[in-house]
Coordinates of C-alpha atoms and ligand atoms in Angstrom, one line a residue:
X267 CA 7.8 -5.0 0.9
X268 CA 4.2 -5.4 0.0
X269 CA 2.1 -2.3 0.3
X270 CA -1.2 -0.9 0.1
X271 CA -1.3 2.2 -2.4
X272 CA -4.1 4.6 -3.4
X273 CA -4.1 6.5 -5.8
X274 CA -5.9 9.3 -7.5
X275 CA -6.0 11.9 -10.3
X276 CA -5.6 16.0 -8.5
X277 CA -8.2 17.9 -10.2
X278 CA -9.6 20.1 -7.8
X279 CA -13.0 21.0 -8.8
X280 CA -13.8 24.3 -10.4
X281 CA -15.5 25.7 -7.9
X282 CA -13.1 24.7 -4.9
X283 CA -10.7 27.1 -4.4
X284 CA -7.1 25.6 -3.7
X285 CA -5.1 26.7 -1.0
X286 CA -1.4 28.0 -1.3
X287 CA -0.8 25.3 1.5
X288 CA -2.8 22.5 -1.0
X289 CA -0.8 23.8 -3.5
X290 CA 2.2 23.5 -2.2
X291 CA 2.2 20.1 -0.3
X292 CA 0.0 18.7 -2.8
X293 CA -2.2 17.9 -0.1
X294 CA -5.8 18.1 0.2
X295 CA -7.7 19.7 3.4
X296 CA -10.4 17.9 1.6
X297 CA -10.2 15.2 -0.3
X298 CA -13.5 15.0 -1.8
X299 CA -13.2 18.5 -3.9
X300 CA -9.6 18.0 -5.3
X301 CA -9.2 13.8 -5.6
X302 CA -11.4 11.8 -8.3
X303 CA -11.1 8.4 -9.4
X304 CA -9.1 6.9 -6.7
X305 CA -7.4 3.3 -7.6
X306 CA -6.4 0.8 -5.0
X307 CA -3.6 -1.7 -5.8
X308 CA -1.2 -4.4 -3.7
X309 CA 2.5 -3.0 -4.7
X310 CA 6.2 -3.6 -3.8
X311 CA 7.6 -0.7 -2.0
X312 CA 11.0 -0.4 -0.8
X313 CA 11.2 -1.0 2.4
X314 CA 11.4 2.3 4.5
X315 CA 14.3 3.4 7.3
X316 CA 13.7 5.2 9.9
X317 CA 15.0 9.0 10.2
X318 CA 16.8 10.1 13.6
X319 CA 13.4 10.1 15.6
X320 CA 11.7 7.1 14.2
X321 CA 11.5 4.1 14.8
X322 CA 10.3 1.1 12.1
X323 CA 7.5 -1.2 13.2
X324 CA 7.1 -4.5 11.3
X325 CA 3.1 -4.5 11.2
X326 CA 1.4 -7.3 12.5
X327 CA -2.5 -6.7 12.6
X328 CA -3.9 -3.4 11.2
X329 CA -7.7 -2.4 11.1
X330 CA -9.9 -1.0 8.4
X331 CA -11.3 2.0 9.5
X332 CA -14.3 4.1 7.7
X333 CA -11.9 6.6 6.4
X334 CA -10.0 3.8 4.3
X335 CA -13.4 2.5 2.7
X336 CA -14.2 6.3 1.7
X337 CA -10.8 7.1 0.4
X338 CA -11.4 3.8 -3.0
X339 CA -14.9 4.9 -3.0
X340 CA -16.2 8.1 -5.5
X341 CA -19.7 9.4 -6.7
X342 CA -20.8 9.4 -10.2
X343 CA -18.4 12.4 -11.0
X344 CA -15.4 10.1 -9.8
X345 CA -14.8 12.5 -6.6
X346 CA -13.5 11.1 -3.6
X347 CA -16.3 10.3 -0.9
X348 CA -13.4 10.8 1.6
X349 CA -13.9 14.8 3.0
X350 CA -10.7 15.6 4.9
X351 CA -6.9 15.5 4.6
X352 CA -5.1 13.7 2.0
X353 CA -2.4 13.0 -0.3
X354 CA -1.6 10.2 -3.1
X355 CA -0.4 8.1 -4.5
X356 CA -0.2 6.8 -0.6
X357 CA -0.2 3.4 1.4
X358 CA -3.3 3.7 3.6
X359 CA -3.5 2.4 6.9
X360 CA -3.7 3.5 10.3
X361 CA -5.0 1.5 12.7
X362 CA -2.4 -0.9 13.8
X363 CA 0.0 -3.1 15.8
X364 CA 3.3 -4.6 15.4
X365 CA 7.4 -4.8 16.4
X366 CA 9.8 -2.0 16.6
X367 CA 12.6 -4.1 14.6
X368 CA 14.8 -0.7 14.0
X369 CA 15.1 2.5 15.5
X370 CA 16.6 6.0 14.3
X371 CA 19.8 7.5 16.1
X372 CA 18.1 9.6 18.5
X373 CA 15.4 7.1 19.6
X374 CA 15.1 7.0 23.3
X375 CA 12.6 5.7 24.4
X376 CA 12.3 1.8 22.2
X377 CA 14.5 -1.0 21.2
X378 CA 14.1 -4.1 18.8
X379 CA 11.4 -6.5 19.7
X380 CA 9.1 -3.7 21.7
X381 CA 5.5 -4.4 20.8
X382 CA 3.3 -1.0 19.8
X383 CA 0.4 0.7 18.3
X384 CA 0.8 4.5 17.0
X385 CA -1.3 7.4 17.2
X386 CA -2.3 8.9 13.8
X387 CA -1.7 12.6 13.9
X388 CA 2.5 14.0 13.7
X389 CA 2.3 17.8 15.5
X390 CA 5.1 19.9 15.1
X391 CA 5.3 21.3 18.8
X392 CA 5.5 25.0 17.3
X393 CA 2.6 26.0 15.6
X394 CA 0.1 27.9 17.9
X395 CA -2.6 25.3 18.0
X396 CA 0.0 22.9 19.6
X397 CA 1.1 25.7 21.8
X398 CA -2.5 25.9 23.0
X399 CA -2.4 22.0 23.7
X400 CA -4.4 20.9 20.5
X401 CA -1.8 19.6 19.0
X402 CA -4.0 17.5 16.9
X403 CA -5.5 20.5 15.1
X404 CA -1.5 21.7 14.5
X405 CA -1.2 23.5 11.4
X406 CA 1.8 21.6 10.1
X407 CA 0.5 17.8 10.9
X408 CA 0.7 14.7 8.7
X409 CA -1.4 11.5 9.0
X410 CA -0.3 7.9 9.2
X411 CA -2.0 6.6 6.5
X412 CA -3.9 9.8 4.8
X413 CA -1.0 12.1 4.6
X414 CA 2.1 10.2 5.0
X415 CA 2.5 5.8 4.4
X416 CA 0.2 4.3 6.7
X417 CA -0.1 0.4 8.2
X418 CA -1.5 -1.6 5.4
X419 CA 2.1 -2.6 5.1
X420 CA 4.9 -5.2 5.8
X421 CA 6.6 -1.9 7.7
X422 CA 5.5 1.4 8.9
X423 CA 8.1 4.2 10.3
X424 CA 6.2 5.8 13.4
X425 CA 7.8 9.2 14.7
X426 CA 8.9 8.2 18.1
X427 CA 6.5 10.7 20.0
X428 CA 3.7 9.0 18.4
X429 CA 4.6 5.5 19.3
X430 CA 2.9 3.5 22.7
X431 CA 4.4 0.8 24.3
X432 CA 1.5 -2.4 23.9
X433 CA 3.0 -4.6 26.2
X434 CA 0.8 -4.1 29.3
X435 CA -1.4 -5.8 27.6
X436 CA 0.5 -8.8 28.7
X437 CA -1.8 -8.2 31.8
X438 CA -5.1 -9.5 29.7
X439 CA -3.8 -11.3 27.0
X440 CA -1.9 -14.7 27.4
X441 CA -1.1 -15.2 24.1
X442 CA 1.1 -12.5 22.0
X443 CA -0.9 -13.2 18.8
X444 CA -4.4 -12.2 20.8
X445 CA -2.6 -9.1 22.4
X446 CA -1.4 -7.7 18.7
X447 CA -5.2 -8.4 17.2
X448 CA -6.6 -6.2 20.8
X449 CA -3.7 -3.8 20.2
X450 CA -5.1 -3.2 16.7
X451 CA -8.0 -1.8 18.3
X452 CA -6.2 0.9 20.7
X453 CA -7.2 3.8 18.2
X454 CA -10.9 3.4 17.2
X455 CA -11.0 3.5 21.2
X456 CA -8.8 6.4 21.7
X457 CA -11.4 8.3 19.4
X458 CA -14.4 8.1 21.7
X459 CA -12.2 8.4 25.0
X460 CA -11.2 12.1 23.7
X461 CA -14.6 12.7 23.0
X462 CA -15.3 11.9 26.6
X463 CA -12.8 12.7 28.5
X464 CA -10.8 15.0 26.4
X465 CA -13.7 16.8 25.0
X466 CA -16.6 16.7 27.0
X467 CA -16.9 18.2 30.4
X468 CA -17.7 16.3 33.5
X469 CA -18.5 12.9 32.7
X470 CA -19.4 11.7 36.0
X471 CA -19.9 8.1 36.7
X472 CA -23.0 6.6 36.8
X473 CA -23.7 8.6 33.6
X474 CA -26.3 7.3 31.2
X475 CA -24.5 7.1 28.0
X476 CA -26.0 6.4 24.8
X477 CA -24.5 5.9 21.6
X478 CA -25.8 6.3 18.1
X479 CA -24.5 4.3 15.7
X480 CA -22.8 0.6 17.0
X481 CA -20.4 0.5 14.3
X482 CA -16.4 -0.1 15.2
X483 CA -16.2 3.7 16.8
X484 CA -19.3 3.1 18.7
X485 CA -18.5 -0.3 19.9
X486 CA -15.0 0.4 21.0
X487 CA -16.6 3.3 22.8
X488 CA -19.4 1.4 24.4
X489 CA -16.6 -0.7 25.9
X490 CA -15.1 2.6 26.8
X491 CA -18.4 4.1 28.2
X492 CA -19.0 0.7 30.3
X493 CA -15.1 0.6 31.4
X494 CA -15.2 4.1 32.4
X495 CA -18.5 3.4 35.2
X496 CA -21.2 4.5 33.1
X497 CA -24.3 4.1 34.7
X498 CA -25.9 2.2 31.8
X499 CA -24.9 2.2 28.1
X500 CA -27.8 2.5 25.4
X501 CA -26.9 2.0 22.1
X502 CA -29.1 2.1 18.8
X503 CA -27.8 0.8 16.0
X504 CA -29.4 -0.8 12.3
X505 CA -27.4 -3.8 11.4
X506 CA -28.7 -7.0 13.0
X507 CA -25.2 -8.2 13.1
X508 CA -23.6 -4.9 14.8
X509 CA -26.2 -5.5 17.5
X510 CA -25.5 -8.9 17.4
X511 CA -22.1 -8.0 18.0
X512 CA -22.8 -5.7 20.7
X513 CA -25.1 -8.0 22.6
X514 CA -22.1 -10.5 22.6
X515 CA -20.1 -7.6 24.7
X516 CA -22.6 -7.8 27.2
X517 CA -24.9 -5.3 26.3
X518 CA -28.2 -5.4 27.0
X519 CA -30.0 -1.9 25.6
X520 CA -29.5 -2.0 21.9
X521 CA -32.0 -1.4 19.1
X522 CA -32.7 -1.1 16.0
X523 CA -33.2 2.6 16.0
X524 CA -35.8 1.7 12.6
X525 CA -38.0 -0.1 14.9
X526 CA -38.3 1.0 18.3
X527 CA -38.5 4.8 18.9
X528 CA -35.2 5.8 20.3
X529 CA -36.5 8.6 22.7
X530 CA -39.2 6.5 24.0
X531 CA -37.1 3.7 24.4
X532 CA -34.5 6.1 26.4
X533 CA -37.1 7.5 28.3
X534 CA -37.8 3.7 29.4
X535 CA -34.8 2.7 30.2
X536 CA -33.5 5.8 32.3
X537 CA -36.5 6.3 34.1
X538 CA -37.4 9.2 32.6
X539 CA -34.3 11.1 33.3
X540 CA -33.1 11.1 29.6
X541 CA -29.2 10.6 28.4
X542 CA -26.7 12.6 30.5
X543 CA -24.4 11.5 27.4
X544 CA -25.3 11.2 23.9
X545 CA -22.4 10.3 21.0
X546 CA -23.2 10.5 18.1
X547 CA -21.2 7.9 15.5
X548 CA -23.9 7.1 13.1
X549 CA -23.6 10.1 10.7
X550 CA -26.9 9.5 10.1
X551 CA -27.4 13.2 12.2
X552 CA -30.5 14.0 10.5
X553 CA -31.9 11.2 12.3
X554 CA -30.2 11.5 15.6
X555 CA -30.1 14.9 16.4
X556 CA -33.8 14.8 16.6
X557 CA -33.9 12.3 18.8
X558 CA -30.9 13.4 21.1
X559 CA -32.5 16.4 21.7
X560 CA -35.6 15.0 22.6
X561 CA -33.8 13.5 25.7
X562 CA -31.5 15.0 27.1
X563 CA -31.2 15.1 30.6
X564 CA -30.3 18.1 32.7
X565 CA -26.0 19.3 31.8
X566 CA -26.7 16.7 29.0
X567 CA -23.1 16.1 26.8
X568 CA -23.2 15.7 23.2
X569 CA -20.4 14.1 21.5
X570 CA -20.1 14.6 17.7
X571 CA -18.1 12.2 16.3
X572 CA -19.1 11.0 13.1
X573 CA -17.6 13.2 10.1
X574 CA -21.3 13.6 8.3
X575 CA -22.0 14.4 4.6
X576 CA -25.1 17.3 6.0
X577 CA -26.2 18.4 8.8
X578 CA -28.9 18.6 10.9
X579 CA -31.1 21.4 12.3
X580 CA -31.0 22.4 15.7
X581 CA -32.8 23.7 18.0
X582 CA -31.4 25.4 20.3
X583 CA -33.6 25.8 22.7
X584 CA -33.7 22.5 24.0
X585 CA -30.1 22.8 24.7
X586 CA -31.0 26.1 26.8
X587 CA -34.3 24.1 28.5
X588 CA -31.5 21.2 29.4
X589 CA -28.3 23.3 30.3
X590 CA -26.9 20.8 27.5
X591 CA -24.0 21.5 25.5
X592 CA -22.9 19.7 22.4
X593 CA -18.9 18.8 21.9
X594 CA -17.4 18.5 18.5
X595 CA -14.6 15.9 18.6
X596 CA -12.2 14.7 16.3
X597 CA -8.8 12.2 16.4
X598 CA -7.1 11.3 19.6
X599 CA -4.1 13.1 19.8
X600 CA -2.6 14.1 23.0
X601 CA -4.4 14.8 25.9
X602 CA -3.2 11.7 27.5
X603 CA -5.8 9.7 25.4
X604 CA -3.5 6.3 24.4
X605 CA -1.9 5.6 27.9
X606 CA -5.0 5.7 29.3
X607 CA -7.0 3.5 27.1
X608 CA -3.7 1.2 27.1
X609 CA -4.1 0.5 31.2
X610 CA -8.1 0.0 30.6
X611 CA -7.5 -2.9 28.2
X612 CA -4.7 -4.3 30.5
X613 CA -6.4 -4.4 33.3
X614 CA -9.3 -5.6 31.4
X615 CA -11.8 -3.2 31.6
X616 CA -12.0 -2.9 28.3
X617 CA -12.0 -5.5 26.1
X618 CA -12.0 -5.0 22.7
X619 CA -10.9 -8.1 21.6
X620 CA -15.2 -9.6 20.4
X621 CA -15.5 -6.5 18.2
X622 CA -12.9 -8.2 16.1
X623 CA -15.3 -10.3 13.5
X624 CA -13.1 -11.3 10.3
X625 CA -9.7 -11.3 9.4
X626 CA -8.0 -11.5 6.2
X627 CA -4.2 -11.7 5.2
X628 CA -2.9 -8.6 3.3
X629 CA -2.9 -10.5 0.4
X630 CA -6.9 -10.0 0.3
X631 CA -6.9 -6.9 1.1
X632 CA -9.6 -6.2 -1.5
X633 CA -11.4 -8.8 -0.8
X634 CA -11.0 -7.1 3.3
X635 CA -12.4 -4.0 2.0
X636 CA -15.2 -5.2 0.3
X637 CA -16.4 -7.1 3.5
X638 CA -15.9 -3.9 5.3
X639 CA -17.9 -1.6 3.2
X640 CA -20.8 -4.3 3.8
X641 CA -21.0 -2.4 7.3
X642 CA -22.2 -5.6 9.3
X643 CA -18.7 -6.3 11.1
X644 CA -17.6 -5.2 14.2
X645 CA -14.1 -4.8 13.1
X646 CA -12.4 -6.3 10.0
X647 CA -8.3 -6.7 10.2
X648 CA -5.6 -7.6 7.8
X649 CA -3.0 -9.4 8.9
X650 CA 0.5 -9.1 7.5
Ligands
ZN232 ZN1 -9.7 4.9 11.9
ZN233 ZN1 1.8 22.3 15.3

């Protein structure tokens, strides 16, 4: 089967000190200080089998997510830009649909023909963070796509826990080809629902929600935000065409955060109440964070998202003035985060589907990355 590999040199640098654990697995907690001049290349790959508790999902649509554009992109001294958990040479990947068309001995719970998405994150069940119920900070995990092969592939093996059922969709999607390309989009959305329903605490609705950065995180998540009853979604966002894309949703408050002030512009459109939710998924924190706490309503939520190269200074005492708290968030796992955002897109309360903006066959996948480090898409998919 076709496959698509990254690879890079280990050479951790000399002032990173390697754990036993990177050591031993030969896999980075951060990619960045250990992985230089990554390569990306289309190869043939035998096609995998499932063990006992996986099943094998022919992939039909897969997204390119952030993480993928940082892991074939390095500084002048060849690191990685990509600053959390790795291991090459790897098939990247993890944002996807597609058809069981095999399953392992013990598989219970699919058969041949089932159409599914994955979450990203494998938990062992033992480790104390899972027995806290975190199992997406387990000690032992792997990664679709980072850690382990991902989805940029003719066929991905999913552990069994992992895999969801995409067939509601049937409920919002006539066709089977529109459901798989909406399926594709299941995790970006499953990121921001944790960070608002998993993370956050007491999101009522009616909430003003404003999100910072209207890339494919923060557009999946307005959709979220909008599905979930929020009062009114805000969004600022750079790119002419991400607000372009975002205006096609139906949204009518975004900006280009360069040209009108965001905390005035908040301040306007909430009355003067401020943002009882802020979510940050620009990155760009040393812009935001000034702003976000410059309107914060009272019991404010702040949900950091973005995986940012610096940070930001805060001031603390506008969190005190505004009984506001800020949430750090990260993945999807658990929590009851895909089921849930599964039954919003089938009853069509979320609908993903506009973010999607190009498509390109696997066979261009460079070409698919390219376009997708241009930052102007909503969401840009290979299909395979
Ligand atoms: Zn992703
Ligand atoms: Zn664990």
């Amino acid at each position: 089967m076709r496959a698509l590999v990254v690879d890079a040199d280990w050479k951790p640098q000399p002032e990173y000190d390697v754990t036993d654990r990177e050591q031993q697995t030969g896999r980075a907690m951060n990619a960045s200080k250990i992985w230089t001049d990554p390569t990306l290349s289309l190869e043939e790959r035998p096609r995998p089998t499932p063990g006992p508790e996986e099943v094998l999902v022919e992939v039909r649509y897969a997204g390119i997510c952030g993480s993928d554009l940082s892991m074939v992109a390095s500084g002048d001294d060849g690191y990685m830009h990509y600053s959390a958990y790795a291991k090459f040479p790897n098939t990247i990947g993890h944002e996807f649909s597609g058809r069981v068309v095999e399953t392992g001995s013990d598989v219970r719970l699919f058969e041949d023909g089932d159409l599914v998405t994955s979450e990203v994150t494998d938990y062992c069940g033992r480790c104390n963070a899972c027995r806290q119920g975190s199992p997406g900070h387990c000690t032992y995990f792997e990664q679709l796509g980072f850690t382990v092969p991902g989805a940029f592939a003719e066929y991905v093996t999913v552990p069994e826990k992992l895999c969801w059922d995409v067939s509601p969709l049937r409920q919002a999607y006539d066709d089977e080809d529109a459901l798989l390309k909406a399926a594709a989009t299941i995790e970006p959305a499953t990121i921001t629902y944790h960070g608002l329903f998993g993370r956050a605490d007491g999101i009522l609705p009616g909430d003003y929600h404003v999100y910072h950065g209207a890339g494919p995180i923060g557009l999946t998540g307005m959709n979220v935000s909008r599905g979930a009853g929020a009062g009114e979604v805000i969004a600022f966002e750079p790119s002419d065409e991400r607000r372009a894309v975002a205006r096609d949703l139906g949204f009518e408050h975004v900006y280009n955060p360069i040209e009108r002030d965001p905390v005035e512009t908040i301040d306007e459109v909430t009355g003067g109440e401020g943002a009882d939710v802020h979510v940050e998924t620009a990155g760009a924190v040393q812009q935001t964070y000034p702003a976000i706490e410059d309107s914060l309503a009272e019991g404010a939520n702040v949900v950091h998202i973005s995986n940012a190269g610096s940070d930001p200074e805060i001031t603390l005492r506008k969190y005190q003035g505004s009984a506001a708290q800020i949430y750090g968030s990260e993945g999807h796992t658990g929590q009851r985060i895909y089921p849930r955002v599964i039954r919003m897109m089938a009853s069509g309360s979320v609908d993903n589907l506009p973010i999607v903006t190009t498509t390109y066959p696997l066979a261009n996948a460079e070409a698919a990355l390219e376009r997708a480090s241009e930052r102007i898409d909503g969401k840009v998919l290979l299909e395979i």
